[in-house]
Amino acid sequence: MKSLSASQLFHKYQANVWLVFSLILFTGCTSFAAAQLVNPIVFNVTDIWFDSDINKSFFRMSDSNYNHATISAHPLYALFSCLPILAILTIFHLEPITGVRAFISVVSGLFIGTIFILFRLLGYQKIDAAIFSILASITAAARFWFVVPESFLFGGETILLVYCLVTVADYRQLSPYWYMAANVLTVGITITNLMAGIIATISKNRWKQCLKIFAGAFVLFILLAIIQKFFFPTAALRAIFTRGAAEQTDYLYWPSNISMVLKRYSIFFFHSIVMPSLEIINSNWVGSSGGQVLSIQTSALGSGGCWGKVATVTWGGLLALGLYALFSVKQHPQLRFTLGLTLLGQLLLHTIHGFEIFLYSLHYAPSLVILVSLGVLTKMRPVVLGLAFILVVTAGINNALQFSNAIDILQNAQIIGPEKVLLR
């Protein structure tokens, strides 16, 4: 079969190229514009933005002398995320806040671009891929985490790349090195996301091959950690193995009753897509600043208003159809296997891990959007597309209103002591 030239390939796929470019550009620009609205207080205070460490992430990205030994749960984060932004700041002589926000916006655009590419790899029609890509870009997770520097944007991107990998594996035989890279990428940004790399590996390879892949991934991980230490001397390899697991036990919160479990599941399945009403609470968990913070940990379903109620009901219908499709369609068995088990793993993890689990929503909300998109592979495609369109409108308005509410709250925030915040 004659191979196509670059110009012929572009002509063949130009509609896809323009669509993905438009999505990347629109998402990146809107993310950068929205980031300008966020009060810079979040760069100075721990936890204020839904229990996030924005201030630490910001200094990791903008200060080459930052102590990277404190990020053992993100062992290669400095190499994959901080090194590029430090290079950009140096080359273009940008102000740290501007440079970091620009970089986050670019990654946010690529995040949605990756989702669109995944949908096209799955064989979705262009209109289907575009609608669900837009849906992914207006979820509560995207709206609130595409505008601040945090590791979970990068962690979510690695999971999406794993989904692309197993989808491509449906069409062609892939080298084991691709699976090695997938394991290193997922664990390198966030150690718990290794589950996605492992599940993808076992979905396509025999157990002996899996062992070779895991061994090769470990060697590659060590080599990259050594390279990282060359650029960031404080990123000690030893800390990854001696501190990582121990530190994560500080973030375990065992639910004392079924109500607490249901609250967590509400956030996982619903609040990550449709933002509820915001709460202001006093932070009193391990390692917190002790000030006041934004939270949705106990918010009720659809409490954001009438738009939120319609969006919540619509999303519930889509979720039911997506779960049906996950087990009923025959296409893409590796993707469905990897997607289903990764979502289950994330659900079990956040049943007990993390106080404000909305913090981790970019690790699972895009997977939920991919799950519901599987409905277009069934006879219910017209219904699924109709519900998705309604959700784009209603959730988009609701999440924008709640984001505006969060911005207003932060505009009145005052630091009243060392990392103590008063929200009015």
Short mmCIF file of C-alpha atoms in Angstrom, two decimals:
data_model
loop_
_atom_site.label_atom_id
_atom_site.label_comp_id
_atom_site.label_asym_id
_atom_site.label_seq_id
_atom_site.Cartn_x
_atom_site.Cartn_y
_atom_site.Cartn_z
CA MET A 1 0.00 0.00 0.00
CA LYS A 2 1.40 3.35 -1.07
CA SER A 3 2.12 5.71 1.82
CA LEU A 4 0.65 9.19 1.72
CA SER A 5 2.70 12.38 1.70
CA ALA A 6 2.35 14.99 4.43
CA SER A 7 0.19 17.20 2.19
CA GLN A 8 -2.04 14.26 1.25
CA LEU A 9 -2.43 13.30 4.91
CA PHE A 10 -3.37 16.86 5.81
CA HIS A 11 -5.91 17.01 2.98
CA LYS A 12 -7.42 13.70 4.10
CA TYR A 13 -7.69 14.69 7.77
CA GLN A 14 -7.89 18.47 7.51
CA ALA A 15 -11.40 18.65 9.00
CA ASN A 16 -10.14 16.79 12.08
CA VAL A 17 -7.03 18.97 12.23
CA TRP A 18 -9.04 22.19 12.17
CA LEU A 19 -11.51 20.88 14.73
CA VAL A 20 -8.85 19.79 17.20
CA PHE A 21 -6.90 23.02 16.66
CA SER A 22 -10.05 25.08 17.28
CA LEU A 23 -10.81 23.17 20.47
CA ILE A 24 -7.25 23.58 21.74
CA LEU A 25 -7.17 27.29 20.91
CA PHE A 26 -10.61 28.05 22.36
CA THR A 27 -10.00 26.07 25.56
CA GLY A 28 -6.55 27.56 26.05
CA CYS A 29 -7.71 31.14 25.51
CA THR A 30 -10.78 30.84 27.74
CA SER A 31 -8.70 29.15 30.46
CA PHE A 32 -6.11 31.93 30.35
CA ALA A 33 -8.81 34.61 30.46
CA ALA A 34 -10.57 32.93 33.39
CA ALA A 35 -7.27 32.51 35.24
CA GLN A 36 -6.86 36.30 35.25
CA LEU A 37 -10.01 36.54 37.36
CA VAL A 38 -8.67 34.36 40.16
CA ASN A 39 -7.48 36.38 43.13
CA PRO A 40 -3.67 36.00 43.46
CA ILE A 41 -4.30 35.20 47.14
CA VAL A 42 -4.51 31.55 46.05
CA PHE A 43 -0.79 31.69 45.21
CA ASN A 44 0.05 32.59 48.79
CA VAL A 45 -2.32 30.52 50.92
CA THR A 46 -2.56 26.74 51.23
CA ASP A 47 -5.93 24.97 50.86
CA ILE A 48 -8.14 28.00 50.14
CA TRP A 49 -9.10 26.68 46.66
CA PHE A 50 -10.79 23.38 47.57
CA ASP A 51 -7.89 21.98 49.65
CA SER A 52 -5.35 22.50 46.85
CA ASP A 53 -1.66 23.31 47.19
CA ILE A 54 -1.69 25.98 44.50
CA ASN A 55 0.96 28.03 46.24
CA LYS A 56 3.36 25.08 46.38
CA SER A 57 2.66 24.11 42.76
CA PHE A 58 3.24 27.70 41.66
CA PHE A 59 6.64 27.94 43.35
CA ARG A 60 7.65 24.50 42.03
CA MET A 61 6.98 25.77 38.52
CA SER A 62 8.52 29.22 38.87
CA ASP A 63 11.39 28.80 41.36
CA SER A 64 14.29 26.51 40.42
CA ASN A 65 15.47 26.53 44.05
CA TYR A 66 12.21 25.17 45.43
CA ASN A 67 12.54 22.10 47.67
CA HIS A 68 11.20 19.33 45.42
CA ALA A 69 11.80 16.69 48.08
CA THR A 70 8.33 17.58 49.40
CA ILE A 71 6.49 16.13 46.35
CA SER A 72 7.19 12.43 46.77
CA ALA A 73 3.61 11.63 45.73
CA HIS A 74 4.45 13.20 42.33
CA PRO A 75 7.91 11.69 41.79
CA LEU A 76 8.71 13.00 38.27
CA TYR A 77 6.52 16.10 38.40
CA ALA A 78 9.51 18.44 38.44
CA LEU A 79 10.95 16.90 35.26
CA PHE A 80 7.70 16.64 33.28
CA SER A 81 5.98 19.84 34.39
CA CYS A 82 8.31 22.24 36.18
CA LEU A 83 11.29 22.00 33.83
CA PRO A 84 9.31 23.12 30.72
CA ILE A 85 7.78 26.14 32.45
CA LEU A 86 11.11 27.19 33.95
CA ALA A 87 12.60 27.03 30.45
CA ILE A 88 9.74 29.16 29.08
CA LEU A 89 10.13 31.74 31.84
CA THR A 90 13.85 31.98 31.14
CA ILE A 91 13.61 32.15 27.35
CA PHE A 92 10.74 34.63 27.11
CA HIS A 93 11.51 36.62 30.28
CA LEU A 94 7.92 36.37 31.49
CA GLU A 95 6.58 37.31 34.88
CA PRO A 96 6.18 34.07 36.89
CA ILE A 97 2.39 34.37 37.29
CA THR A 98 1.88 35.17 33.59
CA GLY A 99 4.19 32.37 32.45
CA VAL A 100 2.63 29.76 34.71
CA ARG A 101 -0.90 30.75 33.73
CA ALA A 102 0.03 30.64 30.03
CA PHE A 103 1.56 27.20 30.42
CA ILE A 104 -1.46 25.86 32.32
CA SER A 105 -3.73 27.24 29.58
CA VAL A 106 -1.72 25.47 26.87
CA VAL A 107 -1.89 22.17 28.75
CA SER A 108 -5.63 22.68 29.29
CA GLY A 109 -6.10 23.11 25.55
CA LEU A 110 -4.06 19.99 24.84
CA PHE A 111 -6.15 18.15 27.45
CA ILE A 112 -9.36 18.75 25.49
CA GLY A 113 -7.55 18.16 22.21
CA THR A 114 -6.49 14.74 23.48
CA ILE A 115 -10.09 13.88 24.36
CA PHE A 116 -11.24 14.83 20.85
CA ILE A 117 -8.51 12.68 19.29
CA LEU A 118 -9.54 9.78 21.53
CA PHE A 119 -13.15 10.07 20.39
CA ARG A 120 -12.10 10.06 16.74
CA LEU A 121 -9.87 7.03 17.37
CA LEU A 122 -12.95 5.33 18.82
CA GLY A 123 -14.68 5.92 15.49
CA TYR A 124 -17.14 8.60 16.65
CA GLN A 125 -18.54 10.92 14.02
CA LYS A 126 -17.03 14.41 14.09
CA ILE A 127 -20.19 15.96 15.53
CA ASP A 128 -20.27 13.37 18.32
CA ALA A 129 -16.60 13.90 19.14
CA ALA A 130 -17.03 17.68 19.14
CA ILE A 131 -20.08 17.67 21.44
CA PHE A 132 -18.48 15.42 24.04
CA SER A 133 -15.18 17.29 23.85
CA ILE A 134 -17.03 20.53 24.55
CA LEU A 135 -18.85 18.76 27.39
CA ALA A 136 -15.50 17.75 28.88
CA SER A 137 -14.33 21.37 28.67
CA ILE A 138 -17.29 22.82 30.61
CA THR A 139 -17.46 20.30 33.45
CA ALA A 140 -16.98 21.61 36.97
CA ALA A 141 -13.61 19.84 37.09
CA ALA A 142 -12.40 21.65 33.98
CA ARG A 143 -13.93 25.01 34.90
CA PHE A 144 -12.24 25.13 38.31
CA TRP A 145 -8.94 23.32 37.65
CA PHE A 146 -7.99 24.66 34.20
CA VAL A 147 -7.30 28.05 35.77
CA VAL A 148 -4.82 27.29 38.57
CA PRO A 149 -1.46 25.48 38.75
CA GLU A 150 -1.97 22.01 40.19
CA SER A 151 -0.55 18.58 39.42
CA PHE A 152 -3.95 17.01 38.70
CA LEU A 153 -4.25 18.64 35.28
CA PHE A 154 -1.06 16.83 34.24
CA GLY A 155 -2.14 13.64 35.99
CA GLY A 156 -5.46 13.62 34.15
CA GLU A 157 -3.66 14.12 30.83
CA THR A 158 -1.52 11.02 31.41
CA ILE A 159 -4.68 8.94 31.99
CA LEU A 160 -6.15 10.25 28.71
CA LEU A 161 -2.94 9.27 26.90
CA VAL A 162 -3.30 5.76 28.32
CA TYR A 163 -6.83 5.56 26.90
CA CYS A 164 -5.49 6.66 23.50
CA LEU A 165 -2.81 3.96 23.73
CA VAL A 166 -5.24 1.09 24.32
CA THR A 167 -7.55 2.40 21.59
CA VAL A 168 -4.73 2.49 19.03
CA ALA A 169 -3.86 -1.05 20.15
CA ASP A 170 -7.21 -2.14 18.71
CA TYR A 171 -5.92 -1.28 15.24
CA ARG A 172 -2.24 -2.22 15.30
CA GLN A 173 0.34 -4.12 17.28
CA LEU A 174 2.23 -1.79 19.57
CA SER A 175 5.75 -2.14 20.91
CA PRO A 176 6.11 -2.93 24.64
CA TYR A 177 7.99 0.35 24.94
CA TRP A 178 4.71 2.24 24.57
CA TYR A 179 3.34 0.46 27.63
CA MET A 180 6.55 1.15 29.53
CA ALA A 181 6.16 4.84 28.74
CA ALA A 182 2.51 4.76 29.84
CA ASN A 183 3.44 3.31 33.23
CA VAL A 184 6.24 5.82 33.77
CA LEU A 185 4.08 8.79 32.75
CA THR A 186 1.17 7.87 35.01
CA VAL A 187 3.23 7.10 38.10
CA GLY A 188 5.60 9.99 37.41
CA ILE A 189 2.92 12.66 37.80
CA THR A 190 0.84 11.00 40.54
CA ILE A 191 1.74 7.65 42.07
CA THR A 192 -1.86 6.45 42.46
CA ASN A 193 -2.49 6.93 38.72
CA LEU A 194 -0.17 4.02 38.07
CA MET A 195 -3.37 1.97 38.24
CA ALA A 196 -4.25 3.20 34.72
CA GLY A 197 -0.87 2.16 33.30
CA ILE A 198 -1.04 -1.26 34.94
CA ILE A 199 -4.62 -1.92 33.80
CA ALA A 200 -3.79 -0.87 30.23
CA THR A 201 -0.78 -3.16 30.20
CA ILE A 202 -2.65 -6.26 31.38
CA SER A 203 -5.56 -5.53 29.02
CA LYS A 204 -3.44 -6.38 25.97
CA ASN A 205 -0.36 -8.37 27.06
CA ARG A 206 0.28 -11.83 28.44
CA TRP A 207 1.54 -12.04 32.00
CA LYS A 208 5.18 -12.76 31.06
CA GLN A 209 5.20 -9.77 28.73
CA CYS A 210 3.58 -7.68 31.47
CA LEU A 211 6.40 -8.54 33.87
CA LYS A 212 8.98 -7.47 31.28
CA ILE A 213 7.10 -4.21 30.69
CA PHE A 214 6.90 -3.43 34.41
CA ALA A 215 10.58 -4.22 34.87
CA GLY A 216 11.52 -2.00 31.91
CA ALA A 217 9.27 0.78 33.22
CA PHE A 218 10.99 0.63 36.61
CA VAL A 219 14.43 0.97 35.01
CA LEU A 220 13.22 3.88 32.87
CA PHE A 221 11.67 5.49 35.95
CA ILE A 222 14.99 5.32 37.82
CA LEU A 223 16.89 6.78 34.87
CA LEU A 224 14.46 9.68 34.58
CA ALA A 225 14.64 10.27 38.34
CA ILE A 226 18.43 10.53 38.05
CA ILE A 227 18.09 13.01 35.17
CA GLN A 228 15.55 14.99 37.22
CA LYS A 229 17.99 15.18 40.13
CA PHE A 230 20.56 16.73 37.80
CA PHE A 231 18.19 19.66 37.14
CA PHE A 232 16.55 19.68 40.59
CA PRO A 233 19.09 18.56 43.25
CA THR A 234 16.46 18.58 46.02
CA ALA A 235 14.32 15.99 44.19
CA ALA A 236 15.95 13.09 46.00
CA LEU A 237 15.24 9.64 44.60
CA ARG A 238 15.32 8.18 48.10
CA ALA A 239 12.40 10.38 49.21
CA ILE A 240 10.17 8.81 46.56
CA PHE A 241 10.44 5.40 48.19
CA THR A 242 10.80 6.41 51.85
CA ARG A 243 8.25 9.23 52.10
CA GLY A 244 5.64 8.72 49.40
CA ALA A 245 3.52 5.96 50.93
CA ALA A 246 3.98 7.24 54.48
CA GLU A 247 2.82 10.74 53.54
CA GLN A 248 -0.31 9.47 51.82
CA THR A 249 -1.53 7.81 55.02
CA ASP A 250 -2.01 11.33 56.41
CA TYR A 251 -4.73 11.86 53.82
CA LEU A 252 -6.80 8.79 54.66
CA TYR A 253 -10.28 9.60 55.98
CA TRP A 254 -12.25 6.51 56.85
CA PRO A 255 -15.99 7.27 56.51
CA SER A 256 -17.74 6.68 59.82
CA ASN A 257 -21.18 6.07 58.29
CA ILE A 258 -22.94 5.42 55.00
CA SER A 259 -23.94 9.08 54.70
CA MET A 260 -20.30 10.13 54.42
CA VAL A 261 -19.71 7.51 51.72
CA LEU A 262 -22.73 8.76 49.75
CA LYS A 263 -21.46 12.35 50.02
CA ARG A 264 -18.16 11.27 48.49
CA TYR A 265 -19.93 9.38 45.73
CA SER A 266 -22.09 12.44 45.00
CA ILE A 267 -18.93 14.46 44.43
CA PHE A 268 -17.33 11.71 42.35
CA PHE A 269 -20.28 11.05 40.03
CA PHE A 270 -22.12 14.38 40.00
CA HIS A 271 -20.33 17.40 41.51
CA SER A 272 -17.27 16.84 39.33
CA ILE A 273 -19.55 17.51 36.33
CA VAL A 274 -22.22 19.89 37.70
CA MET A 275 -20.98 22.31 40.36
CA PRO A 276 -23.26 22.58 43.42
CA SER A 277 -23.50 25.57 45.75
CA LEU A 278 -20.21 26.62 47.30
CA GLU A 279 -19.54 26.47 51.03
CA ILE A 280 -17.05 28.28 53.22
CA ILE A 281 -15.65 26.09 55.98
CA ASN A 282 -12.81 26.21 58.49
CA SER A 283 -9.96 23.93 57.43
CA ASN A 284 -9.03 21.58 60.24
CA TRP A 285 -7.56 18.56 58.47
CA VAL A 286 -3.96 17.37 58.60
CA GLY A 287 -1.52 19.88 57.14
CA SER A 288 -4.12 22.58 56.61
CA SER A 289 -3.52 26.27 57.10
CA GLY A 290 -6.24 26.55 59.70
CA GLY A 291 -8.01 29.33 57.81
CA GLN A 292 -11.27 29.41 55.87
CA VAL A 293 -11.54 27.61 52.54
CA LEU A 294 -13.92 26.97 49.66
CA SER A 295 -15.55 23.54 49.78
CA ILE A 296 -18.31 21.41 48.22
CA GLN A 297 -17.69 18.36 50.39
CA THR A 298 -21.19 18.44 51.91
CA SER A 299 -23.10 20.31 49.17
CA ALA A 300 -26.38 18.80 47.98
CA LEU A 301 -27.05 17.60 44.44
CA GLY A 302 -28.28 20.35 42.13
CA SER A 303 -27.94 22.99 44.84
CA GLY A 304 -26.36 25.48 42.44
CA GLY A 305 -29.78 26.67 41.22
CA CYS A 306 -32.33 25.83 38.54
CA TRP A 307 -29.69 25.36 35.83
CA GLY A 308 -27.84 23.01 38.16
CA LYS A 309 -30.97 20.96 38.88
CA VAL A 310 -31.71 20.43 35.17
CA ALA A 311 -28.05 19.62 34.48
CA THR A 312 -27.91 17.12 37.35
CA VAL A 313 -30.98 15.23 36.13
CA THR A 314 -29.69 15.28 32.55
CA TRP A 315 -26.28 14.02 33.63
CA GLY A 316 -27.92 11.24 35.65
CA GLY A 317 -29.68 10.02 32.52
CA LEU A 318 -26.48 10.14 30.50
CA LEU A 319 -24.61 8.30 33.22
CA ALA A 320 -27.16 5.49 33.23
CA LEU A 321 -26.94 5.15 29.44
CA GLY A 322 -23.15 5.19 29.62
CA LEU A 323 -23.04 2.40 32.18
CA TYR A 324 -25.39 0.37 29.98
CA ALA A 325 -23.12 0.94 26.97
CA LEU A 326 -19.98 0.02 28.92
CA PHE A 327 -21.27 -3.53 29.39
CA SER A 328 -23.39 -3.96 26.27
CA VAL A 329 -21.36 -2.70 23.29
CA LYS A 330 -18.84 -5.02 21.67
CA GLN A 331 -16.42 -2.47 20.24
CA HIS A 332 -13.16 -1.45 21.87
CA PRO A 333 -12.89 -4.12 24.59
CA GLN A 334 -9.45 -2.95 25.79
CA LEU A 335 -10.61 0.64 26.17
CA ARG A 336 -13.77 -0.39 28.01
CA PHE A 337 -11.76 -2.72 30.28
CA THR A 338 -9.19 -0.03 31.07
CA LEU A 339 -11.78 2.72 31.47
CA GLY A 340 -14.08 0.68 33.71
CA LEU A 341 -11.37 -0.60 36.04
CA THR A 342 -9.61 2.79 36.22
CA LEU A 343 -12.86 4.47 37.22
CA LEU A 344 -13.52 1.74 39.78
CA GLY A 345 -9.99 2.13 41.15
CA GLN A 346 -10.39 5.91 41.42
CA LEU A 347 -13.76 5.48 43.15
CA LEU A 348 -12.37 3.04 45.72
CA LEU A 349 -9.32 5.25 46.28
CA HIS A 350 -11.36 8.38 46.95
CA THR A 351 -13.79 6.56 49.17
CA ILE A 352 -11.06 6.77 51.81
CA HIS A 353 -8.38 9.11 50.42
CA GLY A 354 -8.48 12.90 50.51
CA PHE A 355 -10.66 15.31 52.43
CA GLU A 356 -11.95 17.49 49.58
CA ILE A 357 -12.09 14.90 46.79
CA PHE A 358 -13.16 17.52 44.22
CA LEU A 359 -9.44 18.36 44.31
CA TYR A 360 -8.75 15.16 42.36
CA SER A 361 -11.65 15.51 39.92
CA LEU A 362 -9.51 15.91 36.78
CA HIS A 363 -8.34 12.35 37.43
CA TYR A 364 -11.84 10.92 37.07
CA ALA A 365 -14.30 13.46 35.59
CA PRO A 366 -12.92 13.13 32.02
CA SER A 367 -13.21 9.35 32.37
CA LEU A 368 -16.87 9.79 33.30
CA VAL A 369 -17.42 11.90 30.16
CA ILE A 370 -15.75 9.17 28.08
CA LEU A 371 -17.99 6.61 29.80
CA VAL A 372 -21.23 8.41 28.91
CA SER A 373 -19.98 9.04 25.37
CA LEU A 374 -20.03 5.28 24.77
CA GLY A 375 -23.78 5.66 24.43
CA VAL A 376 -23.28 6.91 20.85
CA LEU A 377 -22.19 3.38 19.96
CA THR A 378 -25.66 2.06 20.82
CA LYS A 379 -29.09 2.48 19.23
CA MET A 380 -29.70 5.26 21.74
CA ARG A 381 -27.28 7.60 19.94
CA PRO A 382 -29.90 10.31 19.11
CA VAL A 383 -31.05 10.37 22.74
CA VAL A 384 -27.47 10.46 24.03
CA LEU A 385 -26.54 13.36 21.73
CA GLY A 386 -29.68 15.26 22.68
CA LEU A 387 -29.00 14.87 26.40
CA ALA A 388 -25.35 15.82 25.87
CA PHE A 389 -26.37 19.02 24.09
CA ILE A 390 -28.79 19.94 26.88
CA LEU A 391 -26.06 19.25 29.42
CA VAL A 392 -23.53 21.43 27.59
CA VAL A 393 -25.96 24.35 27.85
CA THR A 394 -27.28 23.84 31.39
CA ALA A 395 -24.06 22.67 33.04
CA GLY A 396 -22.10 25.29 31.14
CA ILE A 397 -24.29 28.09 32.53
CA ASN A 398 -24.43 26.59 36.02
CA ASN A 399 -20.68 26.03 36.28
CA ALA A 400 -19.93 29.51 34.94
CA LEU A 401 -22.23 31.03 37.58
CA GLN A 402 -20.62 29.03 40.37
CA PHE A 403 -17.16 29.97 39.13
CA SER A 404 -18.19 33.60 39.18
CA ASN A 405 -19.46 33.10 42.73
CA ALA A 406 -16.10 31.63 43.76
CA ILE A 407 -14.29 34.60 42.20
CA ASP A 408 -16.52 37.03 44.11
CA ILE A 409 -15.81 35.23 47.38
CA LEU A 410 -12.07 35.38 46.80
CA GLN A 411 -12.22 39.07 45.88
CA ASN A 412 -13.29 39.73 49.48
CA ALA A 413 -10.72 37.37 51.00
CA GLN A 414 -8.20 38.73 53.47
CA ILE A 415 -5.15 37.15 55.06
CA ILE A 416 -5.46 37.81 58.78
CA GLY A 417 -2.40 35.86 59.93
CA PRO A 418 0.19 33.34 58.72
CA GLU A 419 -1.88 31.49 56.12
CA LYS A 420 -5.13 32.40 57.92
CA VAL A 421 -7.90 33.61 55.65
CA LEU A 422 -11.12 35.47 56.30
CA LEU A 423 -13.73 35.00 53.57
CA ARG A 424 -16.60 37.48 53.62
#
